[in-house]
Amino acid sequence: MESEKKKRTRQINFTAIEAEILVNLVAEYREQVENKKTDNATTTEKNRAWDIICQAFNSSDEIACFRDTKALRGKWEALKGATRKKTAEISRGTYKIDGEVGDGIQLTPLEEQICSIIENVSGYDPLMDCETKFAPTPSDVVDVITLEVPEAKQEITEDQEEVILSASSPVAERSEETSTTQQDYTWPRWSPKSLRTKVSRHLWRAQRFPNASRSSGHDLYKMAEIKYENALLEQKKLKLEIELREIELEIEKRKLEKIISNKS
């Protein structure tokens, strides 16, 4: 006996008005429809939202024919895929050498609405590729205001001068180091002598303290051991105090029993 299979009848294509109605309905229930979670409660809520969308869609007078939930969900996925593809073409055209932005491709208002619903179409802006996207805006420009401060006349003694010179010497050394590291070196000017410059303090600090991390980890381990031993001692102390209290209560109980027996 041949198994009878129902052949799926092909419906007519969605019209532009139907697509617009569908996108507007999805926008109302975007939190349920575009929820990325896959647990049972979320799936049930999503199916309920699609049932409401299907009922509202078929109650409209501008649709061509009845659409079930499966057809509406398939159309929504197709609209999202087409919008992502078109947005990717526009993004590729932005970074072309000839400077043509997407070869004149532009999103329709419906596609822009779809982009606002799914929110993950354009991706992140590159940090090193495009120079035009990082042009300074008027809000980024800062006006520099210089203030003229009158010089204070003050006589400095010899002792004060020595203190000032001794205090400013590390700053001078630091400024010399930064000036040497910030020089604009070019390959024609390089020589073996220039390669013998002082290594930056940030580079040779690890050589100065090779066991710094090891010693700090050892200290932390020792500290943890000490804390653990202290906790054990505290526990023993509490246990002894409880036993002592029980002995005292037992003595008091015996005294009371003896007094009662003497009275009787």
Short mmCIF file of C-alpha atoms in Angstrom, two decimals:
data_model
loop_
_atom_site.label_atom_id
_atom_site.label_comp_id
_atom_site.label_asym_id
_atom_site.label_seq_id
_atom_site.Cartn_x
_atom_site.Cartn_y
_atom_site.Cartn_z
CA MET A 1 0.00 0.00 0.00
CA GLU A 2 1.46 3.26 -1.08
CA SER A 3 1.69 5.90 1.59
CA GLU A 4 -0.28 8.93 0.67
CA LYS A 5 1.70 12.12 1.17
CA LYS A 6 0.17 15.51 1.24
CA LYS A 7 1.76 17.71 -1.35
CA ARG A 8 2.35 21.21 -0.04
CA THR A 9 0.53 23.75 -2.15
CA ARG A 10 2.65 26.74 -3.07
CA GLN A 11 1.27 30.08 -1.98
CA ILE A 12 1.66 33.31 -3.89
CA ASN A 13 4.62 35.50 -3.07
CA PHE A 14 4.44 38.16 -0.38
CA THR A 15 3.59 41.59 -1.67
CA ALA A 16 5.40 44.73 -0.56
CA ILE A 17 2.41 45.71 1.59
CA GLU A 18 2.39 42.29 3.27
CA ALA A 19 6.11 42.54 4.00
CA GLU A 20 5.59 45.97 5.54
CA ILE A 21 2.72 44.69 7.71
CA LEU A 22 4.86 41.77 8.86
CA VAL A 23 7.82 43.99 9.79
CA ASN A 24 5.57 46.37 11.72
CA LEU A 25 4.07 43.47 13.69
CA VAL A 26 7.50 41.98 14.41
CA ALA A 27 8.67 45.39 15.65
CA GLU A 28 5.92 45.33 18.29
CA TYR A 29 7.05 41.91 19.57
CA ARG A 30 10.77 42.25 18.89
CA GLU A 31 11.76 41.37 22.47
CA GLN A 32 10.12 37.96 22.15
CA VAL A 33 10.81 37.24 18.47
CA GLU A 34 14.50 38.24 18.49
CA ASN A 35 15.33 36.74 21.88
CA LYS A 36 18.50 34.66 21.49
CA LYS A 37 17.81 32.35 24.43
CA THR A 38 16.77 28.76 23.66
CA ASP A 39 15.32 27.55 26.95
CA ASN A 40 11.83 26.08 27.16
CA ALA A 41 10.17 29.16 28.65
CA THR A 42 11.67 31.49 26.04
CA THR A 43 10.68 29.17 23.18
CA THR A 44 7.10 28.99 24.47
CA GLU A 45 6.93 32.77 24.76
CA LYS A 46 8.36 33.16 21.26
CA ASN A 47 5.80 30.74 19.77
CA ARG A 48 3.01 32.59 21.55
CA ALA A 49 4.24 35.89 20.09
CA TRP A 50 4.28 34.41 16.58
CA ASP A 51 0.73 33.14 17.03
CA ILE A 52 -0.38 36.67 17.95
CA ILE A 53 1.50 38.07 14.93
CA CYS A 54 -0.14 35.48 12.65
CA GLN A 55 -3.61 36.32 13.95
CA ALA A 56 -3.05 40.08 13.56
CA PHE A 57 -1.55 39.61 10.08
CA ASN A 58 -4.46 37.55 8.76
CA SER A 59 -7.01 39.96 10.22
CA SER A 60 -5.73 42.71 7.92
CA ASP A 61 -7.72 43.58 4.78
CA GLU A 62 -4.61 44.26 2.67
CA ILE A 63 -3.22 40.73 2.54
CA ALA A 64 -3.44 38.60 -0.59
CA CYS A 65 -4.18 35.27 1.10
CA PHE A 66 -4.07 33.49 4.43
CA ARG A 67 -0.56 32.96 5.83
CA ASP A 68 0.24 30.49 8.58
CA THR A 69 2.88 30.95 11.26
CA LYS A 70 5.46 28.88 9.39
CA ALA A 71 5.16 31.06 6.28
CA LEU A 72 5.46 34.27 8.30
CA ARG A 73 8.53 33.06 10.16
CA GLY A 74 10.15 31.95 6.92
CA LYS A 75 9.45 35.32 5.30
CA TRP A 76 10.91 37.16 8.30
CA GLU A 77 14.11 35.09 8.13
CA ALA A 78 14.33 35.77 4.38
CA LEU A 79 13.94 39.51 4.96
CA LYS A 80 16.66 39.46 7.61
CA GLY A 81 19.03 37.51 5.35
CA ALA A 82 18.51 39.86 2.41
CA THR A 83 19.03 42.91 4.62
CA ARG A 84 22.26 41.51 6.09
CA LYS A 85 23.57 40.72 2.61
CA LYS A 86 22.79 44.20 1.32
CA THR A 87 24.35 45.84 4.37
CA ALA A 88 27.50 43.76 3.88
CA GLU A 89 27.75 44.93 0.25
CA ILE A 90 27.45 48.55 1.37
CA SER A 91 30.10 47.99 4.04
CA ARG A 92 32.49 46.42 1.53
CA GLY A 93 32.00 49.34 -0.83
CA THR A 94 32.89 51.81 1.93
CA TYR A 95 36.50 50.57 2.01
CA LYS A 96 37.10 50.30 -1.72
CA ILE A 97 40.14 52.04 -3.17
CA ASP A 98 38.14 53.99 -5.74
CA GLY A 99 36.05 55.55 -2.97
CA GLU A 100 32.66 54.50 -4.29
CA VAL A 101 30.38 53.90 -1.32
CA GLY A 102 28.59 50.62 -1.99
CA ASP A 103 28.32 51.28 -5.77
CA GLY A 104 25.27 53.46 -5.15
CA ILE A 105 23.44 50.81 -3.08
CA GLN A 106 21.16 52.23 -0.40
CA LEU A 107 18.81 50.67 2.12
CA THR A 108 15.08 51.15 1.72
CA PRO A 109 13.02 52.47 4.67
CA LEU A 110 11.72 48.93 5.26
CA GLU A 111 15.28 47.54 5.36
CA GLU A 112 16.35 50.29 7.75
CA GLN A 113 13.47 49.30 10.02
CA ILE A 114 14.63 45.67 9.87
CA CYS A 115 18.16 46.78 10.80
CA SER A 116 16.80 48.63 13.82
CA ILE A 117 14.98 45.46 14.93
CA ILE A 118 17.82 42.94 14.67
CA GLU A 119 20.54 45.45 15.72
CA ASN A 120 23.51 43.26 14.71
CA VAL A 121 23.87 43.92 11.00
CA SER A 122 26.62 46.49 10.54
CA GLY A 123 29.09 45.08 13.11
CA TYR A 124 31.86 47.11 14.71
CA ASP A 125 33.78 49.91 13.05
CA PRO A 126 37.43 49.05 12.25
CA LEU A 127 40.05 50.80 14.31
CA MET A 128 42.80 51.02 11.66
CA ASP A 129 41.16 50.81 8.22
CA CYS A 130 39.18 53.95 7.50
CA GLU A 131 40.43 57.45 8.16
CA THR A 132 37.22 59.24 7.26
CA LYS A 133 35.26 57.69 10.12
CA PHE A 134 37.66 59.08 12.69
CA ALA A 135 37.69 62.72 11.66
CA PRO A 136 37.44 65.00 14.70
CA THR A 137 33.97 66.31 15.38
CA PRO A 138 33.36 69.86 16.67
CA SER A 139 32.67 68.43 20.13
CA ASP A 140 36.14 66.81 20.16
CA VAL A 141 37.98 70.08 19.49
CA VAL A 142 39.24 71.67 22.68
CA ASP A 143 40.20 75.31 22.88
CA VAL A 144 43.50 75.83 24.63
CA ILE A 145 43.52 78.85 26.92
CA THR A 146 46.85 80.16 28.11
CA LEU A 147 47.05 82.19 31.27
CA GLU A 148 49.86 84.62 31.92
CA VAL A 149 51.03 84.44 35.51
CA PRO A 150 53.25 87.27 36.78
CA GLU A 151 56.62 86.12 38.02
CA ALA A 152 57.07 86.33 41.76
CA LYS A 153 60.17 88.11 42.94
CA GLN A 154 61.85 86.12 45.66
CA GLU A 155 65.39 85.92 46.86
CA ILE A 156 66.78 82.39 47.11
CA THR A 157 69.59 81.63 49.51
CA GLU A 158 72.43 79.20 48.78
CA ASP A 159 70.96 76.47 51.02
CA GLN A 160 67.58 76.72 49.30
CA GLU A 161 69.26 76.59 45.89
CA GLU A 162 71.02 73.32 46.80
CA VAL A 163 67.73 71.78 47.96
CA ILE A 164 65.99 72.82 44.73
CA LEU A 165 68.77 71.40 42.56
CA SER A 166 68.83 68.09 44.45
CA ALA A 167 65.05 67.77 44.19
CA SER A 168 64.92 68.59 40.48
CA SER A 169 67.73 66.26 39.42
CA PRO A 170 65.56 63.08 39.12
CA VAL A 171 63.08 65.02 37.03
CA ALA A 172 65.85 66.15 34.74
CA GLU A 173 67.13 62.59 34.35
CA ARG A 174 63.61 61.40 33.61
CA SER A 175 63.10 64.11 31.01
CA GLU A 176 66.40 63.16 29.35
CA GLU A 177 65.32 59.52 29.19
CA THR A 178 61.97 60.39 27.65
CA SER A 179 63.60 62.74 25.18
CA THR A 180 66.01 60.01 24.03
CA THR A 181 63.24 57.44 23.72
CA GLN A 182 60.97 59.85 21.85
CA GLN A 183 63.53 60.80 19.22
CA ASP A 184 62.45 60.40 15.62
CA TYR A 185 64.83 57.66 14.55
CA THR A 186 65.07 56.83 10.86
CA TRP A 187 66.95 53.93 9.32
CA PRO A 188 69.63 56.01 7.52
CA ARG A 189 70.55 57.59 10.87
CA TRP A 190 70.88 54.28 12.69
CA SER A 191 74.35 53.11 13.70
CA PRO A 192 75.81 50.53 16.12
CA LYS A 193 76.37 53.33 18.60
CA SER A 194 72.69 54.25 18.64
CA LEU A 195 71.84 50.63 19.45
CA ARG A 196 73.77 50.92 22.71
CA THR A 197 71.34 53.36 24.26
CA LYS A 198 69.96 52.66 27.70
CA VAL A 199 67.19 50.11 27.93
CA SER A 200 63.86 51.46 29.13
CA ARG A 201 63.16 51.01 32.83
CA HIS A 202 59.95 49.16 31.98
CA LEU A 203 61.90 46.55 29.99
CA TRP A 204 64.64 45.68 32.47
CA ARG A 205 62.50 45.77 35.60
CA ALA A 206 61.76 42.07 35.20
CA GLN A 207 65.50 41.37 35.14
CA ARG A 208 66.01 43.36 38.32
CA PHE A 209 63.31 41.40 40.16
CA PRO A 210 63.32 37.89 38.65
CA ASN A 211 61.74 36.24 41.70
CA ALA A 212 59.25 38.98 42.57
CA SER A 213 56.17 37.06 41.52
CA ARG A 214 57.48 33.83 43.03
CA SER A 215 58.25 35.44 46.37
CA SER A 216 54.87 37.18 46.48
CA GLY A 217 53.11 33.89 45.74
CA HIS A 218 55.14 32.14 48.44
CA ASP A 219 54.23 34.86 50.94
CA LEU A 220 50.55 34.49 50.10
CA TYR A 221 50.78 30.74 50.59
CA LYS A 222 52.48 31.19 53.98
CA MET A 223 49.86 33.75 55.01
CA ALA A 224 47.07 31.34 54.08
CA GLU A 225 48.71 28.59 56.14
CA ILE A 226 48.99 30.89 59.15
CA LYS A 227 45.35 31.92 58.85
CA TYR A 228 44.32 28.28 58.64
CA GLU A 229 46.32 27.40 61.75
CA ASN A 230 44.78 30.35 63.60
CA ALA A 231 41.32 29.15 62.65
CA LEU A 232 42.10 25.66 64.00
CA LEU A 233 43.40 27.12 67.26
CA GLU A 234 40.29 29.26 67.62
CA GLN A 235 38.15 26.19 67.04
CA LYS A 236 40.02 24.24 69.73
CA LYS A 237 39.73 27.17 72.11
CA LEU A 238 35.96 27.34 71.66
CA LYS A 239 35.69 23.59 72.16
CA LEU A 240 37.64 23.79 75.44
CA GLU A 241 35.52 26.70 76.64
CA ILE A 242 32.35 24.70 75.97
CA GLU A 243 33.71 21.69 77.86
CA LEU A 244 34.73 23.92 80.78
CA ARG A 245 31.26 25.46 80.86
CA GLU A 246 29.66 22.01 80.90
CA ILE A 247 31.85 21.01 83.86
CA GLU A 248 30.87 24.16 85.74
CA LEU A 249 27.19 23.48 85.09
CA GLU A 250 27.60 19.91 86.31
CA ILE A 251 29.23 21.16 89.54
CA GLU A 252 26.39 23.63 90.10
CA LYS A 253 23.88 20.86 89.50
CA ARG A 254 25.55 18.62 92.08
CA LYS A 255 25.57 21.45 94.63
CA LEU A 256 21.86 22.07 94.13
CA GLU A 257 21.07 18.38 94.48
CA LYS A 258 23.08 18.24 97.71
CA ILE A 259 21.28 21.29 99.15
CA ILE A 260 17.87 19.81 98.28
CA SER A 261 18.78 16.47 99.86
CA ASN A 262 19.95 18.18 103.08
CA LYS A 263 16.69 20.15 103.39
CA SER A 264 14.60 17.07 102.92
#
